[in-house]
XYZ file of C-alpha atoms in Angstrom:
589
model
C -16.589 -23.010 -27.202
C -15.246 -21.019 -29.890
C -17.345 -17.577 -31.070
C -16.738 -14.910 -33.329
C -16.142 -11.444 -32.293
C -14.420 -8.110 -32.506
C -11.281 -7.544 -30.775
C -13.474 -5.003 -28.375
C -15.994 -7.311 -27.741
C -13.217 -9.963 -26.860
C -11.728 -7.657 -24.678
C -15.175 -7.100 -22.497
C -15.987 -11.051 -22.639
C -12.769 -11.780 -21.163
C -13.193 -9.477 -18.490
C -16.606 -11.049 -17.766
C -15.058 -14.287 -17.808
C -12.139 -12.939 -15.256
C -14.749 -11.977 -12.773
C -14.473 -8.178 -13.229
C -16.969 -5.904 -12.335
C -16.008 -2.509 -12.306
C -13.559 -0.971 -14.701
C -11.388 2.629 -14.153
C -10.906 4.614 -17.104
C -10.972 7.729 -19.139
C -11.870 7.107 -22.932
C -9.704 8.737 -26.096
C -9.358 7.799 -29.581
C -7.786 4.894 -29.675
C -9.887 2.837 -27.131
C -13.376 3.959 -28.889
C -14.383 0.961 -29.876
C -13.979 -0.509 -26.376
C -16.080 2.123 -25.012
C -18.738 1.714 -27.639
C -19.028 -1.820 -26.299
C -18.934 -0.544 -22.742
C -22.156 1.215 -23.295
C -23.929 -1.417 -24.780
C -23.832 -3.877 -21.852
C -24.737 -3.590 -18.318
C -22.428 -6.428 -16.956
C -19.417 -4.450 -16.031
C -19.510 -1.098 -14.328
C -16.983 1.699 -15.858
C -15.996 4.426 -13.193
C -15.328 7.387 -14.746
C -12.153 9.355 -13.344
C -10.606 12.481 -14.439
C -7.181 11.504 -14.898
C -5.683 8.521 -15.575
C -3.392 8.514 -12.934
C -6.511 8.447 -10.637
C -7.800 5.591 -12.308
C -4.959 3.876 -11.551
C -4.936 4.818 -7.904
C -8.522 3.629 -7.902
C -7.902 0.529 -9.054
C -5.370 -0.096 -6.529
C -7.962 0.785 -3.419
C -10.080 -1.158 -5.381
C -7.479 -4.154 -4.711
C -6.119 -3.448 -2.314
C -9.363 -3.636 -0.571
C -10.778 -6.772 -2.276
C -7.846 -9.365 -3.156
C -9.186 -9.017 -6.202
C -7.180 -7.452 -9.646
C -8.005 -3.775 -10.408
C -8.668 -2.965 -14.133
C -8.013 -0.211 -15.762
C -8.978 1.214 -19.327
C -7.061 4.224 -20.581
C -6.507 5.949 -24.302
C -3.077 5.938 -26.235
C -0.103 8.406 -25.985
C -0.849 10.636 -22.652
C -3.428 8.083 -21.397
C -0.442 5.572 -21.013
C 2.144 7.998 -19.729
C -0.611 9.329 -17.590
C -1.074 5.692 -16.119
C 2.951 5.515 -15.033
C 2.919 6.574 -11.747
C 0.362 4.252 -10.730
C 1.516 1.097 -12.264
C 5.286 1.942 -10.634
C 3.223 2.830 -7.538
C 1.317 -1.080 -7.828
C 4.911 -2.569 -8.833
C 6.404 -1.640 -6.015
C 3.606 -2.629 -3.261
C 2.900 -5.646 -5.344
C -0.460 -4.683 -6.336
C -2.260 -6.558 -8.725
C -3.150 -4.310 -11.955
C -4.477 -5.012 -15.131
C -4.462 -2.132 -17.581
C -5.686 -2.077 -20.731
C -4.098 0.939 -23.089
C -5.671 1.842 -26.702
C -2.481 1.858 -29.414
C -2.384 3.746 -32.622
C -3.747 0.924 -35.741
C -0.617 -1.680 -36.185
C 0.551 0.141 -39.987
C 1.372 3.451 -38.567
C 3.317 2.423 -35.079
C 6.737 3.836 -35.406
C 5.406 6.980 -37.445
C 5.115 9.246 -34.543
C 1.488 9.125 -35.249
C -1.279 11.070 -33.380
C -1.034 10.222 -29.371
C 1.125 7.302 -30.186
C 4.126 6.497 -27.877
C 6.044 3.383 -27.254
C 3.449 1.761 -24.242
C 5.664 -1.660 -24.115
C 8.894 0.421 -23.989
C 7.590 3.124 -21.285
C 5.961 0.524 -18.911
C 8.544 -2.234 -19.413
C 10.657 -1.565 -15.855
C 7.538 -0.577 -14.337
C 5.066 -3.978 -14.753
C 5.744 -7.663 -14.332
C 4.700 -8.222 -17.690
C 3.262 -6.664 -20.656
C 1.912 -7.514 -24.718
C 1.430 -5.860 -27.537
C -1.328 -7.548 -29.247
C -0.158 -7.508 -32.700
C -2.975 -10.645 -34.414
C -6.635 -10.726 -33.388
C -5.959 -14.269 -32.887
C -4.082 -13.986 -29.920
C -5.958 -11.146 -28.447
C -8.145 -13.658 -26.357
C -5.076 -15.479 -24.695
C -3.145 -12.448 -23.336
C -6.136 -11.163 -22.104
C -6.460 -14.552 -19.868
C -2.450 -14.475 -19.162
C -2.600 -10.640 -18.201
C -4.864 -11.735 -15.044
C -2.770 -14.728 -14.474
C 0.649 -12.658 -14.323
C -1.028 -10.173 -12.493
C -2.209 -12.285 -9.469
C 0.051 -15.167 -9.606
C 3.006 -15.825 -7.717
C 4.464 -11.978 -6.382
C 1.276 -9.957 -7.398
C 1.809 -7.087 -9.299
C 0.273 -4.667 -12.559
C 0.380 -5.627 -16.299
C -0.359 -3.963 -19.244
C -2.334 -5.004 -22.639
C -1.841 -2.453 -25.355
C -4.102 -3.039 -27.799
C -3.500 -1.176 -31.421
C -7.369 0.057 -32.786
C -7.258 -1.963 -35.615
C -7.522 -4.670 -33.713
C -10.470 -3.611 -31.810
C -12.275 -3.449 -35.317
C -10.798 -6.843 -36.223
C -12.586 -10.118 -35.724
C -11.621 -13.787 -34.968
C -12.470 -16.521 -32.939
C -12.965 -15.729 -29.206
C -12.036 -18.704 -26.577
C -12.759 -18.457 -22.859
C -10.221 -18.591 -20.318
C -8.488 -21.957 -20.120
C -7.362 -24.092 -16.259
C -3.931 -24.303 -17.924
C -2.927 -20.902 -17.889
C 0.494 -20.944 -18.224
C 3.526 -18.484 -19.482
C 6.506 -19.761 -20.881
C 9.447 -18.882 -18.359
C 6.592 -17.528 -15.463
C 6.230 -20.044 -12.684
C 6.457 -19.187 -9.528
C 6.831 -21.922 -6.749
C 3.911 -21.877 -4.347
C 4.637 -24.593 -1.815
C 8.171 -24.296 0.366
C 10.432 -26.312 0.706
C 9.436 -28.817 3.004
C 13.395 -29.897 4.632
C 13.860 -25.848 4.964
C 10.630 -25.501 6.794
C 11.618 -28.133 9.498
C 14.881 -26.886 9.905
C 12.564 -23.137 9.981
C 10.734 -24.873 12.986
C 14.447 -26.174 14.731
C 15.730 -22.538 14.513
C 12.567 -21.299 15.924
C 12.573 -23.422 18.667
C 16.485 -22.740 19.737
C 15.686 -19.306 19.966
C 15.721 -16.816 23.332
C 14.833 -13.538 21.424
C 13.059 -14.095 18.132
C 11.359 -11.748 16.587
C 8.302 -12.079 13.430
C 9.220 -9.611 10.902
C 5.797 -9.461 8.987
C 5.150 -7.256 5.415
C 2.836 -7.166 3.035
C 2.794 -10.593 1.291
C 0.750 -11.928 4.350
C -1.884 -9.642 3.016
C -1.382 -10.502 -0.371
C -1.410 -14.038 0.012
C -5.205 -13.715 1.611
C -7.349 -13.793 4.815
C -6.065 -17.790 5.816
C -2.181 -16.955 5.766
C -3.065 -14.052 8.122
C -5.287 -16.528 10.582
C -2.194 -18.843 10.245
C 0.118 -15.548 11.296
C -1.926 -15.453 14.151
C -1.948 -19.036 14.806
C 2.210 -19.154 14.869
C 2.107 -15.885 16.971
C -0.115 -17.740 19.794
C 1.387 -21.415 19.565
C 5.002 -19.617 20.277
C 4.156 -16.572 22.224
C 6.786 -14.462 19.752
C 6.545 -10.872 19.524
C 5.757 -9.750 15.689
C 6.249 -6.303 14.222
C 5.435 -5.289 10.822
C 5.934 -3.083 8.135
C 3.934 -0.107 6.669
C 2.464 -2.752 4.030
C 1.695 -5.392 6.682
C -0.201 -3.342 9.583
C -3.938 -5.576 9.705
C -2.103 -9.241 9.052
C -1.812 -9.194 12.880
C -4.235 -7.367 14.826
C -2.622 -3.899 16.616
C -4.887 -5.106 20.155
C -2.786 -8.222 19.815
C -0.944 -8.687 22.899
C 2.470 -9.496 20.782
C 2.017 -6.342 18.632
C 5.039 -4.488 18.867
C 3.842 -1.377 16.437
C 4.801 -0.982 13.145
C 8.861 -0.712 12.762
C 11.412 1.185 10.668
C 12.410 4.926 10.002
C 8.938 5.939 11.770
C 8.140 2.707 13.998
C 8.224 1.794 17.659
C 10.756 2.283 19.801
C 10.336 -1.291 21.426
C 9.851 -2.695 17.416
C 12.970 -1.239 16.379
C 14.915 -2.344 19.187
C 13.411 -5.764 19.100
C 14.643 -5.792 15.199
C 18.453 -4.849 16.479
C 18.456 -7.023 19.744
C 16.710 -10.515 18.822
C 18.726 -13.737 18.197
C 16.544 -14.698 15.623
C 14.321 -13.314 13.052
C 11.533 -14.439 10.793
C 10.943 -12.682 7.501
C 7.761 -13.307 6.436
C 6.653 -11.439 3.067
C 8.606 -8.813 3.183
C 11.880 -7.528 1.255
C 14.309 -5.563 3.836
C 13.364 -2.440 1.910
C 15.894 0.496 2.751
C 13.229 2.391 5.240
C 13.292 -0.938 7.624
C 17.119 -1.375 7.258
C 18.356 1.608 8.177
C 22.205 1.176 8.290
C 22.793 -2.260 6.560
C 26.058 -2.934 8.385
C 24.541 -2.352 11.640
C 21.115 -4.055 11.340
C 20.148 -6.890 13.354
C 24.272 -7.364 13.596
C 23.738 -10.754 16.303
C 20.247 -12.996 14.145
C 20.202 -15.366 12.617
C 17.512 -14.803 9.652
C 15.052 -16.436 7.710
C 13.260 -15.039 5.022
C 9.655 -16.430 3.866
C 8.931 -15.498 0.422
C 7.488 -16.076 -3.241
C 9.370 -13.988 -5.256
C 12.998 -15.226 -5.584
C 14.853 -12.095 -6.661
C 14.163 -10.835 -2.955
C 16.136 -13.551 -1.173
C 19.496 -12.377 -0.217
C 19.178 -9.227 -2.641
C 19.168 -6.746 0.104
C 20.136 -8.671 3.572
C 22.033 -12.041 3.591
C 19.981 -14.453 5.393
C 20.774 -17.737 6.811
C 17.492 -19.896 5.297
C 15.804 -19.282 2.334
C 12.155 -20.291 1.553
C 10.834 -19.540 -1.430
C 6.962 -20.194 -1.595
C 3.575 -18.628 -0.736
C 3.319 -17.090 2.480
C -0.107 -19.124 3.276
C 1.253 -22.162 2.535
C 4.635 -21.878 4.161
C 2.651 -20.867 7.304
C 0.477 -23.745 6.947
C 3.457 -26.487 7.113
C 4.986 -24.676 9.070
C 2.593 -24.482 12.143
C 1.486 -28.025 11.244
C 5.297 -29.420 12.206
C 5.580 -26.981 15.428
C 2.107 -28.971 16.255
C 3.065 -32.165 15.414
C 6.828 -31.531 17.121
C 5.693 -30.682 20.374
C 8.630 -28.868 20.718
C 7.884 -25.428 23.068
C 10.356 -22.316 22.996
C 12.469 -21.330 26.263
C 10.025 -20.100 28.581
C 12.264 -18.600 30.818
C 14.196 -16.763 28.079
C 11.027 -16.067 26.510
C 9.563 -13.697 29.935
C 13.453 -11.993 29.945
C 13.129 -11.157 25.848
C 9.356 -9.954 26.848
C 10.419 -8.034 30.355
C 13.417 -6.385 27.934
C 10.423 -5.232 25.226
C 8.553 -3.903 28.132
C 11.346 -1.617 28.981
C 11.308 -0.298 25.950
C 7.825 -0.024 25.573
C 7.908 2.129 28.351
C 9.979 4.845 26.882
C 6.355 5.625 25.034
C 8.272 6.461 21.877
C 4.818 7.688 20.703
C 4.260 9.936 22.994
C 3.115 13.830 22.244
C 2.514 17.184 24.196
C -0.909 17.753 24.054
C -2.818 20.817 24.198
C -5.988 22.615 24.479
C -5.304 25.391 22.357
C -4.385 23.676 19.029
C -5.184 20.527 17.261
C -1.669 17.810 17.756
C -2.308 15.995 14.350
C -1.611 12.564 16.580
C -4.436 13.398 19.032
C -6.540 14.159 15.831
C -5.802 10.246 14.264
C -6.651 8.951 17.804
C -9.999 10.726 18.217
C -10.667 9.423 14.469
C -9.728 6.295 15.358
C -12.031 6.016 18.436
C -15.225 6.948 16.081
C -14.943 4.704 13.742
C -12.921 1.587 15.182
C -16.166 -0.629 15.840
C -17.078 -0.506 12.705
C -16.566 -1.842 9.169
C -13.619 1.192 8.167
C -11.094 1.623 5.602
C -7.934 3.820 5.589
C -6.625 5.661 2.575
C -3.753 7.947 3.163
C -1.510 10.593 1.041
C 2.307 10.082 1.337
C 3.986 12.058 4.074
C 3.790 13.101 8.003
C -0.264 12.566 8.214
C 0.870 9.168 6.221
C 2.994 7.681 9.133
C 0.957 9.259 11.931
C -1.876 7.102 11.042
C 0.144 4.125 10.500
C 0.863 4.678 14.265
C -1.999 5.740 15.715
C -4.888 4.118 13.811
C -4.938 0.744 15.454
C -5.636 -2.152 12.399
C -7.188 -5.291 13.356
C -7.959 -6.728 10.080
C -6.070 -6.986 6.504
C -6.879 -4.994 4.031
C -8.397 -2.274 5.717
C -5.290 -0.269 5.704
C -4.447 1.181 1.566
C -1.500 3.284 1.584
C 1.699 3.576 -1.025
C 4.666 2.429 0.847
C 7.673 1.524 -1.713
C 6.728 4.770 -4.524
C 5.535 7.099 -1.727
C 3.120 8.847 -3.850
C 1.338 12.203 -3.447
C -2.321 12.249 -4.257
C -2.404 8.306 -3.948
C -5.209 8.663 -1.221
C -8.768 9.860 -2.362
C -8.726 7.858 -5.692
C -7.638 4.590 -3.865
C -10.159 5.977 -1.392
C -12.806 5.985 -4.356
C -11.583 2.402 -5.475
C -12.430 0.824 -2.170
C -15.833 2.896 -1.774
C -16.553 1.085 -5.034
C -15.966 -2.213 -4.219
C -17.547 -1.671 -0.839
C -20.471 0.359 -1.108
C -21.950 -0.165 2.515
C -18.739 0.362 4.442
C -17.076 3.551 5.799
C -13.912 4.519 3.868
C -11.772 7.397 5.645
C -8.902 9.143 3.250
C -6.381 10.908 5.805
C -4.811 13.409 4.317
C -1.984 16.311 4.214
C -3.013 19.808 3.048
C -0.475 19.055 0.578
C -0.842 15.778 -1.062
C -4.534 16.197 -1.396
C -4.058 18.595 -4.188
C -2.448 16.246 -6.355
C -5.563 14.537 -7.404
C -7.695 16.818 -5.990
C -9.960 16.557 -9.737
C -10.952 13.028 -8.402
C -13.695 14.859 -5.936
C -15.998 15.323 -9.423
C -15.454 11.595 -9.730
C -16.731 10.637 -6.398
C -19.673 12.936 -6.786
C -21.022 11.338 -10.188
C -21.032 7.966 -8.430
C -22.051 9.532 -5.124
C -19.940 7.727 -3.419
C -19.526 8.683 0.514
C -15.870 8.654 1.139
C -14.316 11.056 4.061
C -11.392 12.481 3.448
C -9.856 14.027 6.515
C -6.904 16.530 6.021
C -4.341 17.537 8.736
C -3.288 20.772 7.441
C -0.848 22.235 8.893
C -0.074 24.741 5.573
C 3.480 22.651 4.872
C 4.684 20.311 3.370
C 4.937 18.438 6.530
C 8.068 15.228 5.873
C 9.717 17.603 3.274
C 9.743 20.461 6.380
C 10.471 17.956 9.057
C 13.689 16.819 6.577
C 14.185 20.700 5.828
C 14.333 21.692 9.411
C 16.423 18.415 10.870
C 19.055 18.244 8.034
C 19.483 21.273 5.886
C 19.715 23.978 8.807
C 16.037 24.787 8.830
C 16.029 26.429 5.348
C 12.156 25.569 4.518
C 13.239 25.576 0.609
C 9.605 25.950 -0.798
C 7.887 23.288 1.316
C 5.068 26.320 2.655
C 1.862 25.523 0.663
C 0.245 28.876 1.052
C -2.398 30.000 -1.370
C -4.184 26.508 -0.530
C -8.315 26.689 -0.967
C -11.272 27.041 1.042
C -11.623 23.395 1.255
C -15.353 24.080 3.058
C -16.078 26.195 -0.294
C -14.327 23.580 -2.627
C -16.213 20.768 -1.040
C -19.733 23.030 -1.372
C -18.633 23.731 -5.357
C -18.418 19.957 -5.996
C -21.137 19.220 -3.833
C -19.783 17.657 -0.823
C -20.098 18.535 2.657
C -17.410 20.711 3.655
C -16.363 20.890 7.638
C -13.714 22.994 9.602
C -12.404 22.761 12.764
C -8.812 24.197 14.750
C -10.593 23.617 18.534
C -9.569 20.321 20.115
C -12.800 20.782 21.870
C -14.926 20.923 18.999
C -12.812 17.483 16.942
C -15.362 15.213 18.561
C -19.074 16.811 17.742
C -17.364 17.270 13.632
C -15.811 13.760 13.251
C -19.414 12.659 14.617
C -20.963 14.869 11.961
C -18.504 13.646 9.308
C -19.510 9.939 10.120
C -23.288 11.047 10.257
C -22.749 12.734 6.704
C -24.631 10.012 4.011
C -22.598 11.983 0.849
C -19.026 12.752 0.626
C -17.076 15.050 3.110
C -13.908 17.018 3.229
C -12.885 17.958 6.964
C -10.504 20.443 7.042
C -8.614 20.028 10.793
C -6.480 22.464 11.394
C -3.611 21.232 13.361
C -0.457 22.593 14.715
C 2.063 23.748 11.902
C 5.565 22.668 12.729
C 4.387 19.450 14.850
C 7.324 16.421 13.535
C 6.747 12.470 12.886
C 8.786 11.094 15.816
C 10.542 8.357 16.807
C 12.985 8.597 13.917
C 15.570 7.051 12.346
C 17.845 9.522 10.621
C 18.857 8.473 7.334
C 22.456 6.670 7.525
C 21.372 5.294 11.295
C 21.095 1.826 13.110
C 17.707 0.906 14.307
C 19.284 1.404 17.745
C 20.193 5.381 16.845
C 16.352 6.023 16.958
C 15.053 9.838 17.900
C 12.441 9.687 20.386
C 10.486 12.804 20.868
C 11.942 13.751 24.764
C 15.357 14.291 22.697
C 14.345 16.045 19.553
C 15.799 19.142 20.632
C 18.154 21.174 18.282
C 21.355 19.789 19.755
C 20.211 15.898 20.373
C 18.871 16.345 16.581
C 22.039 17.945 15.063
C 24.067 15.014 17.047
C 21.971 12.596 16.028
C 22.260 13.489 11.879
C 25.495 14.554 11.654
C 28.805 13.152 11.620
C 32.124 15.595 10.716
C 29.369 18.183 10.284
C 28.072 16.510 7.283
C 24.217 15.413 7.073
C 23.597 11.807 6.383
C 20.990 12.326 3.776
């Protein structure tokens, strides 16, 4: 049924009719009209950030958390350059995004007008898709498409850029239609059936297979992670996982092999080099799983699950394809092991497990604890044992405190676990922190954090207090920059090249100024009573844990290094290090 409206009023009907109920944004000139239509309804919630880039951030907790498309609303000129990092930062985890950017009217684009700048151009490499609505009459349909590109097929952010004129204009408004479709957009959901059988055959032949599990488990929804699980108990084969994937298998799971790549398990890692054959599922063989390309997994065979196309033999040959939806490929797929009785090699599958228990026993993760001084590891475990039995979700910044989490915060669910993998982005955690607090009021949501990162969007405290919203963010602070010092100290002669963060705040005082709870503790003794007083806290808290300065992120990979070349922390002296990362006296950076 056809109605008339103004563009802005189309814009917050379509968003009804999309399911949305909260929107991110900061308003400027050229979204006004938007905002005064905002105000005058009560159907959709608007979160007000303090910096675009935050609102983008937000939005990705928000779906990261959910399944469900973040939206974002943002202002012309430096409100779209402002939202760049965050839609590179949903691009690359395949995040599903839908911003919304106010334009200068249509008659003065291309006159350097006031905040105008070329949104299409800018955010062309960085989005799967984006419009400039230049007719009110099609204003309604790419508002409809924009959620369909965004969480069809490889999810991902998109951007509507919508001139002010017009949002003044009207025309006829028409809800979303069941035949969504874009002309040269449409991606294949079901796999191919004759590679999935010949998937089960290799699978079946194997002695050492290995599940290589990312992110597009999680993205494809709650069923293609039960089906993960299913595959993982019908063949008894041991899975590991990328930094986008911990959750899709749960880390109690007695196949878990720990998260793998430049900061994963010794036994994952090893499993990766040594297996005969190896199942891709949702992933892309990004460079910090790789390692060494001519070295890794040099005796697999591979097969790579996937829905987006382009990542099929871009990065690692592979010896079967199949493009489709994770969920579905899973569900044929464990439907034909079923239905072919066929069972793997058990006596080749308790030699490939006794070999992983070797190196499972070299306790790659392993730290020297202490009474005197808080080891940031010890600090994610004790977190970790507060809050595992109940409802919790994990932020994190981008850097040491980043990976130590991924290690030693054990995930037994999907997305519980929001972090930027492919962008690595500072100040990613508290406002993607903030997004999943929205989207789930009653549940605890834990932003761990380095003394460093947290700065970067530190204005996003002011946001959380408006909407008093009860998130915890818990910094490690150990006064560095901890990965850029780590890198500093292992492969440019320990020259700490401005990586010191001195002059950081009283984050006790900061949290009192912006009304949070502020706590501080450098006692390993006293971590337990103030994470139990953090948890008991019913507004939002910064914990300031003071941990030990110059503690590294080991096992390691060195840059330029096989998955077999790992440092494990009994050899990360000087001269095992400078062996391990040099070669002719050169660093492998």
């Amino acid at each position: 049924m056809r109605r008339e409206m103004t563009g802005a009023e189309m814009v917050l009907q379509a968003l009804r009719d999309q399911g949305v109920k909260h929107v991110f944004g900061y308003p400027g000139g050229a979204v006004l009209p938007i905002y005064d239509e905002i105000i005058q309804q009560d159907d959709i919630e608007h979160i007000l950030v303090r910096h675009e880039q935050g609102a983008g951030h937000a939005a990705e907790g928000y779906a990261r958390s959910t399944g469900k498309p973040g939206v974002v609303l943002v202002t012309s000129g430096p409100g779209a350059t402002n939202m760049v990092t965050a839609l590179t930062d949903a691009m690359l985890d395949s995040i599903p995004l839908v911003c919304i950017t106010g334009q200068v009217p249509t008659h003065l684009i291309g006159n350097d007008a006031f905040q105008e700048c070329d949104t299409v151009g800018i955010t062309r490499p960085c989005t799967k898709h984006n419009w400039l609505v230049k007719r009110i009459e099609d204003l309604p349909r790419i508002m409809h498409e924009a959620f369909y590109v965004a969480m069809s097929g490889r999810p991902g952010p998109v951007v509507v850029d919508i001139p002010k004129d017009i949002q003044f204009a009207t025309g006829d408004y028409e809800g979303p239609s069941n035949n969504i479709a874009h002309k040269s957009y449409r991606p294949q959901i079901k796999g191919d059936i004759e590679a999935i059988r010949h998937a089960v055959e290799m699978i079946a032949s194997a002695k050492r297979p290995v599940l290589y599990t990312g992110g597009g488990v999680i993205n494809s929804g709650p069923q293609a992670c039960a089906l993960l699980r299913e595959l993982v108990e019908i063949t008894g084969i041991p899975i590991t996982s990328t930094l986008m994937g911990l959750g899709a298998y749960p880390a109690s799971g007695k196949q878990w092999l720990g998260m793998l790549g430049m900061h994963g398990t010794y036994e994952a890692n090893m499993a990766m080099h040594e297996c005969d054959l190896m199942i891709n599922v949702g992933a892309r063989f990004d460079d910090r799983i790789t390692g060494r390309l001519d070295a890794f997994s040099p005796g697999s065979r591979k097969i790579h699950i996937d829905i987006d196309p382009s990542s099929i033999n871009k990065t690692v040959s592979v010896d079967l394809p199949i493009i489709g939806d994770v969920g579905h490929v899973l569900e044929d797929m464990v439907r034909i092991f079923r239905a072919s009785g066929k069972k793997l090699d058990q006596s080749a599958m308790k030699a490939w497990g006794g070999k992983i228990d070797t190196w499972r026993a070299r306790n790659s993760l392993a730290y020297r604890a202490s009474d005197d001084f808080i080891m940031p590891q010890y600090a994610i475990q004790r977190l970790y044992e507060h809050t595992k039995d109940r409802k919790t979700f994990v932020s994190t910044e981008v850097g040491q405190h980043q990976m130590w989490a991924a290690q030693f915060y054990g995930f037994e669910a999907p997305n519980r676990w929001l972090t930027s993998g492919g962008l690595g982005t500072m100040g990613y955690g508290m406002p993607a922190a903030i997004g999943a607090q929205v989207a789930n009021p009653d549940a605890l949501v834990i932003d761990i954090a380095g003394d460093a990162s947290i700065m970067m969007n530190i204005q996003e405290m002011s946001t959380a207090t408006q909407y008093n919203l009860p998130v915890k963010v818990f910094v490690l602070n150990n006064q560095y920059m901890g990965m850029v010092r780590q890198w500093q100290q292992l492969l440019h002669g320990n020259r700490l090249s401005h990586s010191y963060t001195d002059s950081l705040p009283d984050f006790v005082k900061l949290a009192d100024a912006y009304g949070w709870h502020g706590i501080c503790v450098d006692k390993p003794a006293a971590l337990d009573d103030a994470i139990a007083e953090m948890l008991e806290t019913p507004k939002p808290v910064i914990f300031d844990c003071r941990v030990a300065n110059l503690a590294n992120c080991f096992p390691m990979i060195p840059s330029g290094k096989a998955h077999n070349e790992m440092l494990l922390p009994d050899e990360a002296n000087d001269e095992a290090v400078a062996n391990a990362i040099s070669k002719e006296g050169k660093a492998l950076v």
